[in-house]
Amino acid sequence: MGKNKLARFAENKILPNVIQPTREDALKGFKLKGKWRENFFKNDNPIVLELGCGKGEYSVGLAKTFPEKNFIGVDIKGARFWFGAKEAVDSNMTNVAFLRTQIELVDYFFAENEVDEIWITFPDPQIKYKRTKHRLTHPDF
């Protein structure tokens, strides 16, 4: 296991800007679906998703640059986005959050028209031809 990975997982559980629902939470009706603005961000600002946010540096950078928008970095690798989540908390940023889930479940977390923009900054290339249907940018996705 990577350096400090377990410590990062543990800290993610207490960081206020990290949401780590189970697959069952998503499928049975996620509590923030349709209520991100009022119950999490507590404002009416637009919501921007960054899919595959990695370490979260882009989500945090965008949140600093555009304080009038809410940003949510989405990734399955919690130990990786811990960096961005920690920086945002340490900087007292309230317009950035991190959602740990599989990207193909994203529809279960947001209501129709709740998200204003979606950013895919560094998509997994899925280089082999037989994997093209798994690309985030594939029309079927």
Tab-separated table of C-alpha atoms in Angstrom, residues 30-140:
chain	number	residue	atom	x	y	z
A	30	PHE	CA	-28.637	9.778	-2.184
A	31	LYS	CA	-29.574	12.366	0.455
A	32	LEU	CA	-27.951	15.342	-1.320
A	33	LYS	CA	-29.398	14.590	-4.754
A	34	GLY	CA	-31.213	17.745	-5.822
A	35	LYS	CA	-30.139	19.514	-2.611
A	36	TRP	CA	-26.423	20.190	-3.031
A	37	ARG	CA	-26.878	23.962	-3.119
A	38	GLU	CA	-29.174	24.259	-0.126
A	39	ASN	CA	-27.869	21.470	2.129
A	40	PHE	CA	-24.158	21.309	1.362
A	41	PHE	CA	-22.925	24.574	-0.153
A	42	LYS	CA	-25.675	26.698	1.419
A	43	ASN	CA	-25.846	29.061	-1.567
A	44	ASP	CA	-27.435	29.282	-5.018
A	45	ASN	CA	-24.193	29.348	-7.000
A	46	PRO	CA	-23.708	27.158	-10.090
A	47	ILE	CA	-22.289	23.661	-9.587
A	48	VAL	CA	-19.321	22.479	-11.635
A	49	LEU	CA	-18.194	18.834	-11.636
A	50	GLU	CA	-14.680	17.723	-12.404
A	51	LEU	CA	-14.810	14.059	-13.351
A	52	GLY	CA	-11.657	12.103	-12.603
A	53	CYS	CA	-10.236	14.871	-10.407
A	54	GLY	CA	-7.106	12.983	-9.331
A	55	LYS	CA	-5.329	14.923	-6.578
A	56	GLY	CA	-7.949	17.661	-6.782
A	57	GLU	CA	-5.540	20.461	-7.623
A	58	TYR	CA	-7.644	21.581	-10.597
A	59	SER	CA	-10.882	21.611	-8.572
A	60	VAL	CA	-9.194	23.638	-5.829
A	61	GLY	CA	-7.573	25.986	-8.351
A	62	LEU	CA	-10.882	26.614	-10.101
A	63	ALA	CA	-12.610	27.189	-6.760
A	64	LYS	CA	-9.993	29.813	-5.849
A	65	THR	CA	-10.300	31.491	-9.242
A	66	PHE	CA	-14.122	31.416	-9.343
A	67	PRO	CA	-15.461	31.875	-5.780
A	68	GLU	CA	-18.915	32.526	-7.235
A	69	LYS	CA	-19.187	28.870	-8.305
A	70	ASN	CA	-19.310	25.565	-6.390
A	71	PHE	CA	-16.925	22.807	-7.471
A	72	ILE	CA	-17.152	19.073	-6.861
A	73	GLY	CA	-14.240	16.832	-7.748
A	74	VAL	CA	-15.337	13.266	-8.450
A	75	ASP	CA	-12.949	10.319	-8.283
A	76	ILE	CA	-12.835	6.783	-6.911
A	77	LYS	CA	-9.320	7.210	-5.496
A	78	GLY	CA	-9.846	8.793	-2.069
A	79	ALA	CA	-6.210	8.674	-1.004
A	80	ARG	CA	-5.382	10.634	-4.137
A	81	PHE	CA	-7.926	13.472	-3.823
A	82	TRP	CA	-7.085	13.844	-0.133
A	83	PHE	CA	-4.451	16.395	-1.220
A	84	GLY	CA	-7.043	18.755	-2.683
A	85	ALA	CA	-9.577	18.161	0.067
A	86	LYS	CA	-6.978	18.922	2.739
A	87	GLU	CA	-5.775	22.083	0.967
A	88	ALA	CA	-9.348	23.334	0.620
A	89	VAL	CA	-10.069	22.778	4.328
A	90	ASP	CA	-6.766	24.345	5.389
A	91	SER	CA	-7.589	27.378	3.189
A	92	ASN	CA	-11.148	27.641	4.618
A	93	MET	CA	-12.670	27.179	1.176
A	94	THR	CA	-16.394	26.472	1.257
A	95	ASN	CA	-17.027	26.241	-2.483
A	96	VAL	CA	-15.210	22.977	-3.193
A	97	ALA	CA	-16.066	19.383	-2.263
A	98	PHE	CA	-14.936	15.909	-3.232
A	99	LEU	CA	-17.217	12.967	-3.993
A	100	ARG	CA	-15.689	9.515	-3.854
A	101	THR	CA	-17.564	7.272	-6.244
A	102	GLN	CA	-17.362	5.539	-9.571
A	103	ILE	CA	-18.035	8.034	-12.341
A	104	GLU	CA	-20.613	5.791	-13.998
A	105	LEU	CA	-22.803	6.324	-10.895
A	106	VAL	CA	-22.741	10.124	-11.111
A	107	ASP	CA	-26.406	10.299	-12.239
A	108	TYR	CA	-27.435	8.884	-8.862
A	109	PHE	CA	-25.895	11.832	-7.007
A	110	PHE	CA	-27.296	14.802	-8.914
A	111	ALA	CA	-30.809	15.750	-9.979
A	112	GLU	CA	-31.633	16.764	-13.527
A	113	ASN	CA	-30.311	20.281	-14.266
A	114	GLU	CA	-28.557	20.482	-10.893
A	115	VAL	CA	-25.093	20.528	-12.479
A	116	ASP	CA	-24.211	23.546	-14.598
A	117	GLU	CA	-20.858	22.425	-16.031
A	118	ILE	CA	-18.880	19.201	-16.316
A	119	TRP	CA	-15.120	19.223	-16.753
A	120	ILE	CA	-13.122	16.198	-17.878
A	121	THR	CA	-9.594	17.531	-17.731
A	122	PHE	CA	-7.518	14.355	-18.015
A	123	PRO	CA	-9.743	11.427	-19.070
A	124	ASP	CA	-8.457	7.886	-18.848
A	125	PRO	CA	-7.466	7.226	-22.473
A	126	GLN	CA	-8.487	3.522	-22.580
A	127	ILE	CA	-5.919	3.069	-25.350
A	128	LYS	CA	-6.869	-0.400	-26.584
A	129	TYR	CA	-9.553	-0.292	-29.285
A	130	LYS	CA	-11.805	-2.800	-27.493
A	131	ARG	CA	-11.849	-0.409	-24.501
A	132	THR	CA	-13.072	2.650	-26.473
A	133	LYS	CA	-16.618	2.148	-25.220
A	134	HIS	CA	-15.297	2.744	-21.684
A	135	ARG	CA	-14.010	6.242	-22.404
A	136	LEU	CA	-15.844	9.055	-20.637
A	137	THR	CA	-16.011	10.871	-23.937
A	138	HIS	CA	-17.672	7.965	-25.784
A	139	PRO	CA	-21.179	8.871	-27.072
A	140	ASP	CA	-22.781	5.918	-25.238
